[in-house]
Coordinates of C-alpha atoms in Angstrom, one line a residue:
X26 CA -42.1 -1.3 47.2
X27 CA -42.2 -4.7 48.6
X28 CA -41.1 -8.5 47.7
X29 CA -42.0 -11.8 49.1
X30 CA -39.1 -13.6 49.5
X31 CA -40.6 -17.1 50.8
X32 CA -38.8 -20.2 49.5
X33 CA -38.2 -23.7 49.6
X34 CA -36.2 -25.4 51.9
X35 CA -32.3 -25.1 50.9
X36 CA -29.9 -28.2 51.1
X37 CA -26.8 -26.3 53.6
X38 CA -24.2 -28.7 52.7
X39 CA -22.6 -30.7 49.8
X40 CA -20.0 -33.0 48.8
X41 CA -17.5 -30.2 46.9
X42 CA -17.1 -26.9 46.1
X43 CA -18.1 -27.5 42.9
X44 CA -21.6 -29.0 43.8
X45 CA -22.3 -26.1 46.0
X46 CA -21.9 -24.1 42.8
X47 CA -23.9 -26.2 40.3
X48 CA -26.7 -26.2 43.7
X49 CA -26.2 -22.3 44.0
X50 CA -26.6 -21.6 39.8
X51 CA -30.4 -21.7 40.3
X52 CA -30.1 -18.1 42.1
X53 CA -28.4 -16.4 39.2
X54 CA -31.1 -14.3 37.4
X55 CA -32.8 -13.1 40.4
X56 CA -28.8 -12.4 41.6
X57 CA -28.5 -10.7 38.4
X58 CA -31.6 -8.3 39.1
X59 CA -30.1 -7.5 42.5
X60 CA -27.0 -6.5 40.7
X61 CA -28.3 -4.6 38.1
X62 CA -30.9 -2.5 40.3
X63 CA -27.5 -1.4 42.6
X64 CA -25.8 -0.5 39.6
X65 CA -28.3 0.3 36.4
X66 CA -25.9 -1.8 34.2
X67 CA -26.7 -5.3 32.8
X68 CA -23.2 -5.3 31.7
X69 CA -21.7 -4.6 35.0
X70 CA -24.2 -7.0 36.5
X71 CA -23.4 -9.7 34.6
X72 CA -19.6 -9.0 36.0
X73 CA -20.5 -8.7 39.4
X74 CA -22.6 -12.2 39.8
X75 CA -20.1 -13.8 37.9
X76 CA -17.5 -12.4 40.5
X77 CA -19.8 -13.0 43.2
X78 CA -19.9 -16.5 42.4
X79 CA -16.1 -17.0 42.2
X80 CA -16.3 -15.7 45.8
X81 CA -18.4 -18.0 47.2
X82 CA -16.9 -20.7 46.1
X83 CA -13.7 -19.5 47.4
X84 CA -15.4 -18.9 50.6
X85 CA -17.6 -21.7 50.8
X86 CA -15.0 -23.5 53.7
X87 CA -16.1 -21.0 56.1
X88 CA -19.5 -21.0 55.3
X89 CA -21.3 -21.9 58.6
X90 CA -25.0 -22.2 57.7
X91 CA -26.5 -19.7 59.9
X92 CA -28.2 -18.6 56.6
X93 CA -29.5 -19.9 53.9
X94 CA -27.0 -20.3 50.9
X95 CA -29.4 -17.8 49.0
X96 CA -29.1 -15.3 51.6
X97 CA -25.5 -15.8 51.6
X98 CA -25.5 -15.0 48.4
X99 CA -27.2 -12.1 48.5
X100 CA -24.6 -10.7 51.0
X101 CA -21.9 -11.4 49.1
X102 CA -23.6 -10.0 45.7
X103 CA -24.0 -6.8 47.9
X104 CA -20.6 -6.3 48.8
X105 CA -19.2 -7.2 45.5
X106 CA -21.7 -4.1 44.3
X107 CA -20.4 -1.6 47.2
X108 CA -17.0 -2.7 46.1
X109 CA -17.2 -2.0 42.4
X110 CA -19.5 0.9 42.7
X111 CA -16.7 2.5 45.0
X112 CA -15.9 6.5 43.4
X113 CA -18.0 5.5 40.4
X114 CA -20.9 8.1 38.8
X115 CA -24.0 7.6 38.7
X116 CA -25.8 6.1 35.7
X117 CA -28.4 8.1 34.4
X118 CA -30.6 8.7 31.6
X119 CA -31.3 12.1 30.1
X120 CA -34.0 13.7 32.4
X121 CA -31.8 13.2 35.3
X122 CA -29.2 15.5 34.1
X123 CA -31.2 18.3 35.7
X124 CA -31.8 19.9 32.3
X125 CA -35.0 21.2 30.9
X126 CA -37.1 19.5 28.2
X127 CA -35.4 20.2 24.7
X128 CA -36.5 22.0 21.7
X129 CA -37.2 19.3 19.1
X130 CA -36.0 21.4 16.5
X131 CA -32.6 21.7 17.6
X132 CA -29.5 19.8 16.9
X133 CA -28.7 16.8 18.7
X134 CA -25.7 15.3 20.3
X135 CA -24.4 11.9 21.1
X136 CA -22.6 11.7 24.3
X137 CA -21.0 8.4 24.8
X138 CA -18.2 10.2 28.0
X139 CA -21.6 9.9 30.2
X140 CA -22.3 6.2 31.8
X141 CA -25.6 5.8 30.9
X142 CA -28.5 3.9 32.4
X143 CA -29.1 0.3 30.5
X144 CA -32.1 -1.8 30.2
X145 CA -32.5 -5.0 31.3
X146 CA -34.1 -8.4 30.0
X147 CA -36.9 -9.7 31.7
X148 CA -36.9 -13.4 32.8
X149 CA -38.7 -16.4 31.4
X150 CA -42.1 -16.5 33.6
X151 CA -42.8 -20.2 32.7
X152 CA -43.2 -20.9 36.3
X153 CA -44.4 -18.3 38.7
X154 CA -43.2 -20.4 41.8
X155 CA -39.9 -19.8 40.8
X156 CA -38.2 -17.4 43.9
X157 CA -36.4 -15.6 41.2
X158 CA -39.8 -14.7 39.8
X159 CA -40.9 -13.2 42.7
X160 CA -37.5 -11.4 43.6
X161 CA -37.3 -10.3 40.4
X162 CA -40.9 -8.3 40.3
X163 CA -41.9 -5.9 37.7
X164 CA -42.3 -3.3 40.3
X165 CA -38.0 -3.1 41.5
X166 CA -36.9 -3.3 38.0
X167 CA -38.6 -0.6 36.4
X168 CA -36.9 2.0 34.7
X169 CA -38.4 5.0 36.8
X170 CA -37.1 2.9 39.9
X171 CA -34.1 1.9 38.9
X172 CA -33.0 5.6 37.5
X173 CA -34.2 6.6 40.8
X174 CA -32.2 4.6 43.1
X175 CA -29.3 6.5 41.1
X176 CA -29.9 9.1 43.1
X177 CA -28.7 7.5 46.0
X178 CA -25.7 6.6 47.7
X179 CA -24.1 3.0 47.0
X180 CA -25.1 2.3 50.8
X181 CA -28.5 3.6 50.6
X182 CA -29.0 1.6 47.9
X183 CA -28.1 -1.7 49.2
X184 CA -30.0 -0.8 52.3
X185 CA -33.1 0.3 50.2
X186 CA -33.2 -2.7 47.8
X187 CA -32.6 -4.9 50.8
X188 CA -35.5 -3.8 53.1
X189 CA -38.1 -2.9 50.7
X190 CA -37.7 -5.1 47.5
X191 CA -36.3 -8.6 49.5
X192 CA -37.9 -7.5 53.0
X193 CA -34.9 -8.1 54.6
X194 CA -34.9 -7.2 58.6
X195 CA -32.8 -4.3 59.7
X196 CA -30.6 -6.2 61.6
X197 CA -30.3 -8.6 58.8
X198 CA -28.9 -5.8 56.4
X199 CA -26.8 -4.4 59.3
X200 CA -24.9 -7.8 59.1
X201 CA -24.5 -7.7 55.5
X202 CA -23.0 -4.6 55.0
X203 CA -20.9 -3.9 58.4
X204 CA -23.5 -1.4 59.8
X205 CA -25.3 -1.3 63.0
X206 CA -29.4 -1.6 62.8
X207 CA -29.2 2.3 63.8
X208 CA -27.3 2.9 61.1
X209 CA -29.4 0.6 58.7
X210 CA -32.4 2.7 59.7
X211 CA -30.9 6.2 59.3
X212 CA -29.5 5.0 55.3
X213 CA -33.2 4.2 54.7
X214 CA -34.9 7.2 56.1
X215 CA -32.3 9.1 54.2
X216 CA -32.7 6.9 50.9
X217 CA -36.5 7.2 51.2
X218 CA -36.3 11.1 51.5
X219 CA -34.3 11.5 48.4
X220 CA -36.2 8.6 46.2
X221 CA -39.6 10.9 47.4
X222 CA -37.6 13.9 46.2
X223 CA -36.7 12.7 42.5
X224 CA -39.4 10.6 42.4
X225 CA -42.3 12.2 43.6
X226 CA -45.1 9.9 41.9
X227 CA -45.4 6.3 41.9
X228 CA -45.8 4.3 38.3
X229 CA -48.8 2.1 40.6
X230 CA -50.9 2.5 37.1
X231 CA -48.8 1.3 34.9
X232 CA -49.7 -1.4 32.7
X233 CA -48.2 -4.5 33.1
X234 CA -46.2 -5.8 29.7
X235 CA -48.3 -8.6 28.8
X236 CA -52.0 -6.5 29.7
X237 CA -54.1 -6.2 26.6
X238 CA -54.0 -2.7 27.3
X239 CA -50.8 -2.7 27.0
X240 CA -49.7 -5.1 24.0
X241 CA -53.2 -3.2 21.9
X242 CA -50.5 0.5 22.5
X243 CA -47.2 -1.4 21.3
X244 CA -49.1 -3.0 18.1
X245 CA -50.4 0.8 17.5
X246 CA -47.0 2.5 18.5
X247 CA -45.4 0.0 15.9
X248 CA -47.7 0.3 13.4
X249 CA -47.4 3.9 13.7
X250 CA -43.6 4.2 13.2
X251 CA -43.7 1.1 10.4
X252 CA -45.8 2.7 8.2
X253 CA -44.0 6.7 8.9
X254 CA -47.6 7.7 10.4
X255 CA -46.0 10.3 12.5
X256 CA -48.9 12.5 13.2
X257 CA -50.5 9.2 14.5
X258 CA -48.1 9.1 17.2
X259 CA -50.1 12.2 18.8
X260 CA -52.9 10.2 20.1
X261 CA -50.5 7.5 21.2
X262 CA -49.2 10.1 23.9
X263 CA -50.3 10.8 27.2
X264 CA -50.2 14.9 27.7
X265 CA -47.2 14.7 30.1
X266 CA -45.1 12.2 28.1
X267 CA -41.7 12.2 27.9
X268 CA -38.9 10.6 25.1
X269 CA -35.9 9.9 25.8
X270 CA -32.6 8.5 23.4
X271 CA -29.3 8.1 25.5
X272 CA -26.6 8.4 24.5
X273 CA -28.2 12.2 23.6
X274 CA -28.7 14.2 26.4
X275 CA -31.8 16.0 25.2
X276 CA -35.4 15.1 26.5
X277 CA -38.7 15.8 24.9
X278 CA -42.1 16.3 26.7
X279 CA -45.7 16.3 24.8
X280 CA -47.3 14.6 22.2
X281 CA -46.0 17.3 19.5
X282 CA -42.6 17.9 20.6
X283 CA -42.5 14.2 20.5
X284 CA -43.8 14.2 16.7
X285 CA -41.6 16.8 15.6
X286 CA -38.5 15.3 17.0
X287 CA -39.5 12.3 15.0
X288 CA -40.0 14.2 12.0
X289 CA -36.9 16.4 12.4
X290 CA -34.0 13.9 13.3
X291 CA -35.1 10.1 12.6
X292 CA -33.4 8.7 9.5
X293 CA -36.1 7.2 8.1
X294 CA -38.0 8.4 5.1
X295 CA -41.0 6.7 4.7
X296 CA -43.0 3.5 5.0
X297 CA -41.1 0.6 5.5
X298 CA -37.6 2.1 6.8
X299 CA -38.6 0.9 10.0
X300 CA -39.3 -2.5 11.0
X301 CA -40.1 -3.7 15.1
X302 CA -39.4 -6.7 16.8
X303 CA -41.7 -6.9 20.2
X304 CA -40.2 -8.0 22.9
X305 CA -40.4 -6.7 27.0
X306 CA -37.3 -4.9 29.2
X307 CA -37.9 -3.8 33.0
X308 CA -41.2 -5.7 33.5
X309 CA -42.6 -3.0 30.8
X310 CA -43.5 -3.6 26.9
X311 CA -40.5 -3.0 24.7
X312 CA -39.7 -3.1 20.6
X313 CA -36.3 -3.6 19.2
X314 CA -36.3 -1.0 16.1
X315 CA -34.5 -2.1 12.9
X316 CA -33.6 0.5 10.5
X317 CA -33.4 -0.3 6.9
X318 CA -29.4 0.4 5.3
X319 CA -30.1 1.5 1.8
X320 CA -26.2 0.4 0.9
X321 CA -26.7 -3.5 2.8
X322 CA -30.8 -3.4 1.9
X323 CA -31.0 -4.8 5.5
X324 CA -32.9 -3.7 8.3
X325 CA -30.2 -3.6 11.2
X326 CA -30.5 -3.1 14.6
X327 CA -30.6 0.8 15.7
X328 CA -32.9 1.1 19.5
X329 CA -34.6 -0.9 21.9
X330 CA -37.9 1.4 22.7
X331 CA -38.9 0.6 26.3
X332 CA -42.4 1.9 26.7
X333 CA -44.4 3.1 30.2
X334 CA -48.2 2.3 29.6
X335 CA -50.8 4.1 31.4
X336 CA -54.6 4.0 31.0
X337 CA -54.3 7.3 28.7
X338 CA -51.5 6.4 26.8
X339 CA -47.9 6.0 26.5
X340 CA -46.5 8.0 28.8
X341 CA -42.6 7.6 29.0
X342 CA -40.2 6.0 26.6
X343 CA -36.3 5.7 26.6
X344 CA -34.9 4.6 23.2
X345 CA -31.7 2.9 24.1
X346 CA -29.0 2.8 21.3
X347 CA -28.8 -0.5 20.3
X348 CA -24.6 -1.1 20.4
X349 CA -24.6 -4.5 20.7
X350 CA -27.8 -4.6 23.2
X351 CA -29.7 -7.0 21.0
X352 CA -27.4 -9.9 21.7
X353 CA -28.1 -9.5 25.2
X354 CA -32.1 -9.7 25.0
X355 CA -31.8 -12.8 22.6
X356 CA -32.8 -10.4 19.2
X357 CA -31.4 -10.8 15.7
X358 CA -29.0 -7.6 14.6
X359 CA -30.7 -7.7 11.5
X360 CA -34.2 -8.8 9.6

């Protein structure tokens, strides 16, 4: 896992406060990223750069320029995530509660006590020059490596995302988070250990959103749900797949248990319940799933399906329970 992080020159000083600000805003969504891979919340991470920023500013007197305002940033953002993440649990999704794969048959249960992982937006690519672009890379805001870096301490994190995503030098991170280069190097042989150990194979295959591979399986998947083809959905399915739906805590593996889940608990009853909205989330296709209310006669938002692509199929997918997420990905609540 690794991240260019060449930029443009950076102006060090301004006239106010408040121009270093307006300067600084063009850091926000790659600042945002950083956040949300240390904490697996876009909600939080919104919170946190917000908070970051009102730091800097405050700060920005004592800021001596030995840095570049980015990286300055950056170590700021950090703390302002070690800070908040303080005694906090982790935020997982359903096959990283340690629990076996679930009988589709079997009741389900919503469990809204249990922080849950959330999905994030991905960023306008109009122009791929942009630094936040290239911070922000498919690969460090995946789902599988975001739920991985769960796993880890708040430390190991920091020290994780800021040697291998942003390349940063051990002495470099040291700096930022109080610890000596010793200590920097111990967190990431420890963090590296335990990101092997829960995530023992790399996602290096999978399709990238916008792939024709990739956009020919989300028009099928859609199709597929759209018109309550259900046994269709078998040959969608890679032979290991697995679906997941926080805020249940059950998990499903295989083409069929996948299909009979569907069958068993999804509200819909036939053709034209369901209606999709494409869209990507975590550099990986997505749909936003609208399900029809008989009472309203409006299809209104229900999950965000987050697909992993692979050359054989789909081969993970987390349906996130919609609760208010379409807002934050720029989607209607209703069609």
């Amino acid at each position: 896992m690794s991240v260019l992080t060449e930029v443009p020159v950076i102006p060090e000083s301004f006239d106010s406060k408040d121009a270093f600000l307006a300067d600084a805003q063009r850091y926000r969504r790659e600042l945002l990223a950083h956040c949300y891979r240390m904490t697996g919340s876009l909600h939080d991470a919104e919170d946190l750069v917000q908070d970051t920023y009102l730091r800097a500013w405050k700060s920005y007197d004592n800021f001596e320029g030995r840095s570049s305002v980015r990286t300055w940033l950056y170590r700021i953002a950090t703390n302002t995530c070690l800070t908040s993440l303080d005694g906090r649990k982790r935020r997982p999704l359903p096959t990283g509660l340690g629990a076996p794969a679930s009988d589709p048959t079997s009741d389900i249960a919503e469990h809204h006590e249990i922080t849950w992982l959330e999905p994030l937006p991905d960023a306008p690519r109009e122009d791929p020059s942009d630094p936040s672009v290239i911070a922000e890379s498919r690969e460090s805001v995946r789902l599988a490596f975001v739920a991985a870096l769960q796993h880890l301490s708040a430390r190991q994190r920091a020290v994780l995302v800021l040697r291998e995503v942003l390349q940063w030098k051990a002495a470099e991170v040291g700096e930022a988070i109080g610890a000596s280069t010793a200590a920097v190097n111990s967190l990431l042989q420890r963090a590296r250990a335990q990101l092997d150990a829960v995530q023992p194979t790399q996602d290096d295959d999978i399709a990238a959103p916008d792939s024709p591979e990739a956009q020919d399986r989300l028009a099928r998947y859609v199709e597929a749900f759209e018109t309550y083809d259900m046994d269709k959905l078998v040959d969608m399915f890679t032979a290991d797949a697995i679906f997941e739906m926080p805020p249940f805590d059950g998990w499903y593996q295989g083409p069929e248990d996948i299909v009979t889940l569907s069958k068993t608990h999804c509200p819909a009853e036939g053709p034209g319940d369901m209606r999709f909205l494409t869209t990507t989330a975590n550099g990986q296709p997505a749909a936003a799933l609208y399900m029809l209310n008989r009472e309203s006669g409006r299809h209104e938002e229900f999950q965000l399906h987050v697909l992993a692509v692979r050359a054989d199929g789909v081969s993970h997918v987390v349906a996130f329970h919609a609760d208010g997420l379409f807002e934050k990905f720029g989607l209607p609540v209703a069609l």
